[in-house]
Short mmCIF file of C-alpha atoms in Angstrom, two decimals:
data_model
loop_
_atom_site.label_atom_id
_atom_site.label_comp_id
_atom_site.label_asym_id
_atom_site.label_seq_id
_atom_site.Cartn_x
_atom_site.Cartn_y
_atom_site.Cartn_z
CA UNK A 1 -0.13 -0.13 0.12
CA UNK A 2 3.15 2.53 -0.29
CA UNK A 3 3.18 5.48 1.60
CA UNK A 4 -0.29 5.35 3.06
CA UNK A 5 0.66 2.38 5.23
CA UNK A 6 1.84 3.46 8.38
CA UNK A 7 1.96 3.32 12.32
CA UNK A 8 2.89 6.80 13.92
CA UNK A 9 2.75 6.88 17.61
CA UNK A 10 5.60 9.25 18.63
CA UNK A 11 4.54 12.10 20.84
CA UNK A 12 4.12 15.75 19.36
CA UNK A 13 7.27 17.08 20.94
CA UNK A 14 9.73 14.18 19.45
CA UNK A 15 12.07 16.06 17.15
CA UNK A 16 12.46 13.12 14.76
CA UNK A 17 10.22 12.81 11.86
CA UNK A 18 9.87 9.49 10.27
CA UNK A 19 9.40 9.41 6.42
CA UNK A 20 9.14 5.61 5.63
CA UNK A 21 5.82 4.16 6.12
CA UNK A 22 5.63 0.29 6.61
CA UNK A 23 2.43 -0.40 8.38
CA UNK A 24 -1.54 0.08 8.28
CA UNK A 25 -2.23 3.65 8.85
CA UNK A 26 -5.68 5.10 10.36
CA UNK A 27 -6.19 8.74 9.26
CA UNK A 28 -6.52 10.81 12.49
CA UNK A 29 -10.17 11.16 13.93
CA UNK A 30 -11.09 13.61 16.55
CA UNK A 31 -9.78 12.78 19.95
CA UNK A 32 -11.18 15.63 22.05
CA UNK A 33 -14.55 16.85 22.49
CA UNK A 34 -16.01 20.18 21.08
CA UNK A 35 -15.54 22.00 24.61
CA UNK A 36 -11.76 20.77 24.65
CA UNK A 37 -11.20 21.99 21.02
CA UNK A 38 -13.00 25.48 21.69
CA UNK A 39 -10.55 25.87 24.80
CA UNK A 40 -7.63 25.07 22.70
CA UNK A 41 -8.82 27.75 20.01
CA UNK A 42 -9.28 30.49 22.76
CA UNK A 43 -5.76 29.89 24.10
CA UNK A 44 -4.43 29.91 20.46
CA UNK A 45 -6.28 33.30 20.08
CA UNK A 46 -4.47 34.58 23.23
CA UNK A 47 -1.30 34.52 21.22
CA UNK A 48 0.64 31.56 23.04
CA UNK A 49 3.67 30.24 21.69
CA UNK A 50 5.52 26.82 21.73
CA UNK A 51 7.34 26.71 24.81
CA UNK A 52 11.25 26.56 24.53
CA UNK A 53 11.30 24.50 27.45
CA UNK A 54 9.64 21.22 27.99
CA UNK A 55 9.87 21.44 31.70
CA UNK A 56 7.00 22.71 34.14
CA UNK A 57 3.15 22.71 34.19
CA UNK A 58 2.77 25.74 31.90
CA UNK A 59 4.86 24.29 29.19
CA UNK A 60 2.99 21.06 29.54
CA UNK A 61 -0.21 22.87 29.02
CA UNK A 62 0.78 24.81 26.14
CA UNK A 63 1.80 21.75 24.50
CA UNK A 64 -1.45 20.35 25.09
CA UNK A 65 -3.17 23.15 23.77
CA UNK A 66 -1.31 22.77 20.21
CA UNK A 67 -1.66 18.95 20.40
CA UNK A 68 -5.55 19.43 20.75
CA UNK A 69 -5.58 22.06 17.98
CA UNK A 70 -3.35 20.04 15.58
CA UNK A 71 -5.41 16.89 16.19
CA UNK A 72 -8.69 18.87 15.20
CA UNK A 73 -7.20 20.29 12.05
CA UNK A 74 -5.71 16.96 11.09
CA UNK A 75 -9.14 15.12 11.71
CA UNK A 76 -10.38 16.87 8.30
CA UNK A 77 -7.71 14.99 6.25
CA UNK A 78 -10.02 11.84 5.69
CA UNK A 79 -13.18 13.75 4.90
CA UNK A 80 -11.38 16.05 2.46
CA UNK A 81 -9.74 13.10 0.61
CA UNK A 82 -13.03 11.32 0.26
CA UNK A 83 -14.88 14.46 -0.99
CA UNK A 84 -12.07 15.12 -3.39
CA UNK A 85 -12.17 11.72 -4.98
CA UNK A 86 -16.01 12.05 -5.23
CA UNK A 87 -15.36 15.21 -7.04
CA UNK A 88 -12.69 13.83 -9.33
CA UNK A 89 -15.00 10.94 -10.18
CA UNK A 90 -17.93 13.74 -11.22
CA UNK A 91 -15.24 15.41 -13.27
CA UNK A 92 -14.36 12.27 -15.21
CA UNK A 93 -18.17 11.12 -15.83
CA UNK A 94 -19.24 14.43 -16.99
CA UNK A 95 -16.51 14.97 -19.39
CA UNK A 96 -15.93 18.47 -18.31
CA UNK A 97 -12.19 19.68 -18.65
CA UNK A 98 -10.56 20.58 -15.11
CA UNK A 99 -8.54 19.39 -11.96
CA UNK A 100 -8.77 19.42 -7.95
CA UNK A 101 -6.50 20.41 -5.48
CA UNK A 102 -6.82 20.16 -1.51
CA UNK A 103 -5.06 21.40 1.33
CA UNK A 104 -4.81 21.45 5.06
CA UNK A 105 -5.26 25.04 6.30
CA UNK A 106 -2.08 26.68 7.91
CA UNK A 107 -2.01 27.51 11.45
CA UNK A 108 -0.89 31.00 10.37
CA UNK A 109 -3.99 31.49 8.71
CA UNK A 110 -6.18 29.69 11.28
CA UNK A 111 -5.03 31.77 14.54
CA UNK A 112 -6.04 35.34 12.94
CA UNK A 113 -9.67 33.94 12.48
CA UNK A 114 -9.54 32.80 16.35
CA UNK A 115 -8.40 36.03 17.19
CA UNK A 116 -11.80 37.56 15.78
CA UNK A 117 -13.68 35.33 18.62
CA UNK A 118 -14.22 32.46 16.08
CA UNK A 119 -14.38 29.25 17.82
CA UNK A 120 -11.81 26.55 16.43
CA UNK A 121 -14.61 23.89 15.85
CA UNK A 122 -16.65 26.78 13.72
CA UNK A 123 -13.95 27.45 11.40
CA UNK A 124 -15.14 25.94 7.86
CA UNK A 125 -12.29 25.73 5.84
CA UNK A 126 -9.66 23.71 7.90
CA UNK A 127 -9.95 21.28 4.92
CA UNK A 128 -10.48 22.90 1.48
CA UNK A 129 -10.89 21.56 -2.05
CA UNK A 130 -10.57 23.64 -5.31
CA UNK A 131 -12.08 22.67 -8.41
CA UNK A 132 -10.34 24.54 -11.39
CA UNK A 133 -12.42 23.98 -14.68
CA UNK A 134 -11.66 25.39 -18.14
CA UNK A 135 -14.77 27.31 -18.90
CA UNK A 136 -17.71 28.81 -17.05
CA UNK A 137 -20.21 26.46 -18.77
CA UNK A 138 -18.09 23.39 -17.41
CA UNK A 139 -18.03 25.16 -13.84
CA UNK A 140 -21.72 25.35 -14.03
CA UNK A 141 -22.23 21.68 -14.94
CA UNK A 142 -19.83 20.67 -12.16
CA UNK A 143 -21.53 22.95 -9.70
CA UNK A 144 -24.93 21.26 -10.38
CA UNK A 145 -23.43 17.80 -10.17
CA UNK A 146 -21.86 18.52 -6.79
CA UNK A 147 -25.32 19.83 -5.46
CA UNK A 148 -26.42 16.25 -5.84
CA UNK A 149 -23.64 14.33 -4.10
CA UNK A 150 -24.65 12.40 -0.94
CA UNK A 151 -21.36 12.57 0.83
CA UNK A 152 -21.95 15.92 2.22
CA UNK A 153 -24.64 18.37 3.08
CA UNK A 154 -24.37 21.94 1.51
CA UNK A 155 -24.89 24.51 4.34
CA UNK A 156 -24.53 27.57 2.07
CA UNK A 157 -22.97 29.11 -1.03
CA UNK A 158 -21.18 32.32 -1.90
CA UNK A 159 -21.39 33.53 -5.58
CA UNK A 160 -18.11 35.70 -5.46
CA UNK A 161 -18.14 35.15 -9.54
CA UNK A 162 -21.43 37.02 -9.92
CA UNK A 163 -20.56 39.47 -7.05
CA UNK A 164 -16.61 39.70 -6.84
CA UNK A 165 -15.05 40.92 -3.70
CA UNK A 166 -13.41 44.19 -3.61
CA UNK A 167 -10.18 42.86 -4.23
CA UNK A 168 -11.52 41.40 -7.45
CA UNK A 169 -11.45 37.66 -6.27
CA UNK A 170 -13.88 35.76 -8.06
CA UNK A 171 -14.86 31.95 -7.44
CA UNK A 172 -17.85 30.02 -6.23
CA UNK A 173 -17.84 28.56 -2.88
CA UNK A 174 -19.77 25.67 -0.93
CA UNK A 175 -19.78 25.49 2.81
CA UNK A 176 -20.26 21.94 3.51
CA UNK A 177 -20.62 19.52 6.40
CA UNK A 178 -19.26 16.14 6.06
CA UNK A 179 -21.74 13.10 6.16
CA UNK A 180 -19.84 10.16 8.01
CA UNK A 181 -21.41 6.95 8.94
CA UNK A 182 -20.42 3.53 10.05
CA UNK A 183 -16.57 3.63 10.27
CA UNK A 184 -16.54 7.24 9.40
CA UNK A 185 -18.93 8.14 11.96
CA UNK A 186 -16.20 10.28 14.11
CA UNK A 187 -16.11 12.62 11.29
CA UNK A 188 -19.68 13.23 10.90
CA UNK A 189 -20.60 16.92 10.51
CA UNK A 190 -17.12 18.35 10.03
CA UNK A 191 -16.88 21.56 7.95
CA UNK A 192 -15.18 21.62 4.81
CA UNK A 193 -14.82 24.29 1.96
CA UNK A 194 -15.20 23.34 -1.81
CA UNK A 195 -14.16 26.34 -4.50
CA UNK A 196 -15.04 26.25 -8.13
CA UNK A 197 -13.29 28.66 -10.32
CA UNK A 198 -12.31 28.79 -14.03
CA UNK A 199 -8.78 28.55 -15.15
CA UNK A 200 -8.51 32.42 -15.68
CA UNK A 201 -10.00 33.03 -12.43
CA UNK A 202 -7.45 30.75 -10.86
CA UNK A 203 -4.46 32.56 -12.75
CA UNK A 204 -5.67 35.98 -11.32
CA UNK A 205 -5.44 34.38 -7.76
CA UNK A 206 -2.10 32.83 -8.36
CA UNK A 207 -0.57 36.11 -9.43
CA UNK A 208 -2.26 37.88 -6.51
CA UNK A 209 -0.98 35.43 -3.88
CA UNK A 210 2.51 35.17 -5.33
CA UNK A 211 3.12 38.65 -5.33
CA UNK A 212 1.71 39.03 -2.04
CA UNK A 213 3.96 36.46 -0.87
CA UNK A 214 7.20 37.77 -2.65
CA UNK A 215 6.53 41.42 -1.37
CA UNK A 216 5.42 40.48 2.23
CA UNK A 217 2.00 41.98 1.81
CA UNK A 218 -1.39 40.14 2.52
CA UNK A 219 -2.85 41.23 -0.75
CA UNK A 220 -5.18 38.03 -0.63
CA UNK A 221 -6.55 39.29 2.43
CA UNK A 222 -7.22 42.72 0.98
CA UNK A 223 -4.24 44.32 2.98
CA UNK A 224 -1.07 46.15 1.54
CA UNK A 225 -0.09 48.59 -1.13
CA UNK A 226 -3.05 50.54 -2.48
CA UNK A 227 -1.43 50.45 -5.89
CA UNK A 228 -1.00 46.82 -5.93
CA UNK A 229 -4.61 46.25 -4.85
CA UNK A 230 -6.11 48.72 -7.20
CA UNK A 231 -4.21 46.83 -10.05
CA UNK A 232 -5.39 43.28 -9.31
CA UNK A 233 -8.94 44.59 -8.91
CA UNK A 234 -8.85 46.32 -12.52
CA UNK A 235 -7.09 43.20 -13.90
CA UNK A 236 -9.96 41.08 -12.42
CA UNK A 237 -12.80 43.21 -14.08
CA UNK A 238 -10.65 42.55 -17.22
CA UNK A 239 -10.93 39.08 -16.93
CA UNK A 240 -14.46 38.94 -15.76
CA UNK A 241 -15.68 40.87 -18.86
CA UNK A 242 -13.59 38.44 -21.21
CA UNK A 243 -15.57 35.64 -19.47
CA UNK A 244 -18.84 37.54 -20.39
CA UNK A 245 -19.49 37.66 -16.41
CA UNK A 246 -20.19 40.82 -13.96
CA UNK A 247 -17.55 43.37 -13.29
CA UNK A 248 -17.79 45.37 -9.91
CA UNK A 249 -20.23 48.25 -10.19
CA UNK A 250 -17.46 50.60 -9.14
CA UNK A 251 -15.39 49.53 -11.95
CA UNK A 252 -14.51 51.94 -14.75
CA UNK A 253 -15.37 51.50 -18.39
CA UNK A 254 -12.81 49.52 -20.39
CA UNK A 255 -10.81 52.29 -21.81
CA UNK A 256 -10.19 54.02 -18.47
CA UNK A 257 -9.30 50.54 -16.98
CA UNK A 258 -6.80 49.83 -19.56
CA UNK A 259 -5.02 53.31 -18.98
CA UNK A 260 -5.06 53.08 -15.51
CA UNK A 261 -3.63 49.33 -15.59
CA UNK A 262 -0.84 50.64 -18.04
CA UNK A 263 -0.10 53.51 -15.16
CA UNK A 264 0.12 51.18 -12.44
CA UNK A 265 2.08 48.57 -14.35
CA UNK A 266 4.76 51.05 -15.07
CA UNK A 267 4.72 52.66 -11.45
CA UNK A 268 4.94 49.31 -9.53
CA UNK A 269 7.27 47.63 -12.18
CA UNK A 270 4.62 44.88 -12.30
CA UNK A 271 6.14 43.07 -15.16
CA UNK A 272 9.65 42.77 -13.55
CA UNK A 273 8.25 41.86 -10.18
CA UNK A 274 6.15 38.97 -11.80
CA UNK A 275 9.12 37.78 -13.22
CA UNK A 276 10.95 37.68 -9.92
CA UNK A 277 8.27 35.70 -8.45
CA UNK A 278 9.26 32.79 -10.16
CA UNK A 279 10.71 30.35 -7.62
CA UNK A 280 13.29 27.64 -8.17
CA UNK A 281 11.51 24.38 -7.77
CA UNK A 282 13.86 22.23 -5.60
CA UNK A 283 12.59 18.83 -5.94
CA UNK A 284 13.64 16.27 -3.12
CA UNK A 285 12.14 12.75 -3.69
CA UNK A 286 15.02 10.64 -2.58
CA UNK A 287 12.80 8.65 -0.07
CA UNK A 288 10.27 7.71 -2.77
CA UNK A 289 10.21 4.27 -4.23
CA UNK A 290 9.61 4.30 -8.08
CA UNK A 291 5.93 3.59 -8.10
CA UNK A 292 4.96 5.10 -5.26
CA UNK A 293 2.58 8.30 -4.62
CA UNK A 294 2.67 9.98 -1.19
CA UNK A 295 -0.49 10.60 0.62
CA UNK A 296 0.87 14.46 1.08
CA UNK A 297 3.37 16.78 -0.09
CA UNK A 298 4.70 19.40 2.32
CA UNK A 299 6.00 22.58 0.41
CA UNK A 300 7.94 24.99 2.43
CA UNK A 301 8.52 28.52 0.90
CA UNK A 302 12.04 29.96 1.21
CA UNK A 303 11.54 33.27 -0.46
CA UNK A 304 14.87 34.57 0.82
CA UNK A 305 16.55 31.86 -1.40
CA UNK A 306 13.92 31.64 -3.98
CA UNK A 307 13.29 28.22 -3.56
CA UNK A 308 10.50 25.83 -2.70
CA UNK A 309 11.20 22.95 -0.95
CA UNK A 310 8.82 19.93 -1.57
CA UNK A 311 8.98 16.77 0.51
CA UNK A 312 6.74 13.70 0.28
CA UNK A 313 5.06 11.93 3.11
CA UNK A 314 2.75 9.19 4.30
CA UNK A 315 -0.60 10.53 6.30
CA UNK A 316 0.74 10.89 9.96
CA UNK A 317 4.30 11.46 9.10
CA UNK A 318 2.93 14.24 6.89
CA UNK A 319 0.75 15.86 9.71
CA UNK A 320 3.63 15.60 12.22
CA UNK A 321 6.28 17.20 9.55
CA UNK A 322 3.53 20.15 9.06
CA UNK A 323 3.25 20.63 12.74
CA UNK A 324 7.11 20.95 13.10
CA UNK A 325 7.58 23.23 10.00
CA UNK A 326 4.92 25.65 11.57
CA UNK A 327 6.31 25.51 15.05
CA UNK A 328 10.19 26.18 13.44
CA UNK A 329 8.36 29.50 11.85
CA UNK A 330 8.46 28.13 8.52
CA UNK A 331 6.22 29.12 5.45
CA UNK A 332 4.60 25.60 4.89
CA UNK A 333 1.66 24.06 3.50
CA UNK A 334 0.39 20.29 3.18
CA UNK A 335 -1.19 19.39 0.49
CA UNK A 336 -3.20 16.36 -0.79
CA UNK A 337 -1.75 15.64 -4.41
CA UNK A 338 -0.83 12.11 -5.78
CA UNK A 339 1.58 13.18 -8.53
CA UNK A 340 4.68 15.44 -8.10
CA UNK A 341 4.33 16.67 -11.72
CA UNK A 342 0.81 18.05 -10.91
CA UNK A 343 1.89 20.12 -7.91
CA UNK A 344 2.54 22.88 -10.31
CA UNK A 345 -0.49 22.81 -12.12
CA UNK A 346 -2.51 22.35 -9.06
CA UNK A 347 -0.76 24.99 -6.84
CA UNK A 348 0.87 27.33 -9.18
CA UNK A 349 0.95 30.08 -6.37
CA UNK A 350 3.25 27.87 -4.34
CA UNK A 351 5.94 28.16 -7.04
CA UNK A 352 5.35 31.60 -8.31
CA UNK A 353 4.07 30.41 -11.65
CA UNK A 354 2.35 33.57 -13.21
CA UNK A 355 3.12 32.98 -16.55
CA UNK A 356 -0.45 33.01 -17.84
CA UNK A 357 -1.25 36.11 -15.85
CA UNK A 358 1.79 37.86 -17.60
CA UNK A 359 0.51 36.85 -20.88
CA UNK A 360 -3.10 38.33 -20.17
CA UNK A 361 -1.45 41.50 -18.75
CA UNK A 362 0.66 42.03 -21.92
CA UNK A 363 -2.74 41.40 -24.14
CA UNK A 364 -4.60 44.04 -21.87
CA UNK A 365 -1.96 46.62 -22.29
CA UNK A 366 -1.53 46.07 -25.97
CA UNK A 367 -5.20 46.38 -26.11
CA UNK A 368 -5.57 42.71 -27.54
CA UNK A 369 -8.74 40.84 -27.37
CA UNK A 370 -8.59 38.42 -24.48
CA UNK A 371 -11.19 35.99 -26.11
CA UNK A 372 -8.08 33.58 -27.12
CA UNK A 373 -7.84 32.84 -23.45
CA UNK A 374 -11.51 32.00 -22.70
CA UNK A 375 -12.41 28.38 -23.33
CA UNK A 376 -15.83 27.51 -24.61
CA UNK A 377 -17.48 24.50 -24.17
CA UNK A 378 -21.19 24.78 -24.59
CA UNK A 379 -23.55 23.31 -22.13
CA UNK A 380 -25.39 21.51 -25.02
CA UNK A 381 -22.20 19.62 -25.73
CA UNK A 382 -21.65 18.62 -22.11
CA UNK A 383 -25.14 17.62 -21.54
CA UNK A 384 -25.06 14.82 -23.91
CA UNK A 385 -22.85 13.11 -21.21
CA UNK A 386 -24.11 14.51 -18.30
CA UNK A 387 -27.95 14.85 -19.08
CA UNK A 388 -28.01 17.34 -16.10
CA UNK A 389 -30.52 20.08 -15.69
CA UNK A 390 -29.88 23.60 -17.13
CA UNK A 391 -27.28 25.47 -14.97
CA UNK A 392 -27.91 28.95 -16.47
CA UNK A 393 -29.17 30.18 -13.13
CA UNK A 394 -25.35 30.74 -12.40
CA UNK A 395 -25.36 33.47 -14.93
CA UNK A 396 -28.24 35.57 -13.66
CA UNK A 397 -27.21 38.58 -11.60
CA UNK A 398 -28.94 39.17 -8.41
CA UNK A 399 -30.70 35.87 -8.59
CA UNK A 400 -30.08 32.66 -6.84
CA UNK A 401 -29.69 31.19 -3.08
CA UNK A 402 -26.25 32.45 -2.00
CA UNK A 403 -24.91 34.37 0.83
#
């Protein structure tokens, strides 16, 4: 069974992280009740840090807080994998062109939410699955398919494609509760997030996050340089218009948009900085056997060295390595991806891969038509394979059942 077969019983504060997996593994399940999880979340919200000393009651108490929090996050791994596999099945069955990616949320992203008085057990995206489709038509078909799946219950939807965020971010979000029964009963009711976006929406988000990472700004969270935030908001409107989707009401007409994008590109040196975003992909796979695929990849950013370090892991070893990387203050993320070569496609933001965005920017500033970047696949063509109902409701502004 390869890298998904392991037993890992070492305590959280053991310095070594084994990477070879030899025995049957069980995915982590919730080991603490909800009140214990909430107490751990409140402690993390207070700003506690991992103790340098392992001696004393206070150090032991802090280690327990991290142990509870990490276990709660890790418990989302199995539901996330199961849902991702079901979505992959629907992509294959319908014939739409697209791919999926999944990640476990970083503690650096969890703690700010806790600081806003949100309970740890109520954070709804500790596990996240992203679906990237070639076209809006294909996105619509897959969305209809997902709403029919029986492995989760949809709590709510957020239509950021129709109603983009102020930053320009566009994607369709589903907040779902996993339906666990039988051996999966321990996972029943866990929150997960599913995102659907087109390839063009994905390349915008990739560039936005890559520039934010390179410049040390939270552009993804709407914070940082006003010029960069404005630049990405205007570029989002260009992409939305090209896909035939709504632009924000506060967006200027196209001629003024293009002129402002040109101005900001020159002012920010956007072209040069986008080139600088490309990291060297440092591939480390020495501990993989030829035919094996790991359960997880641990991706660690090293922006000062312009490197991205990639390590393969099994289930529990991956989670423990993730914990240690975070406790050491490293910029790391644990992703569920079966093939090394798919990492760049599924997580281009981690590698500074902004080539498509650069092409689109050059076309915009050159006043070229963006239609060459927009994939067209009509619902009629897809319906021959899926026989699913019309999804045109996705295109109706101001309509629908979303938050």
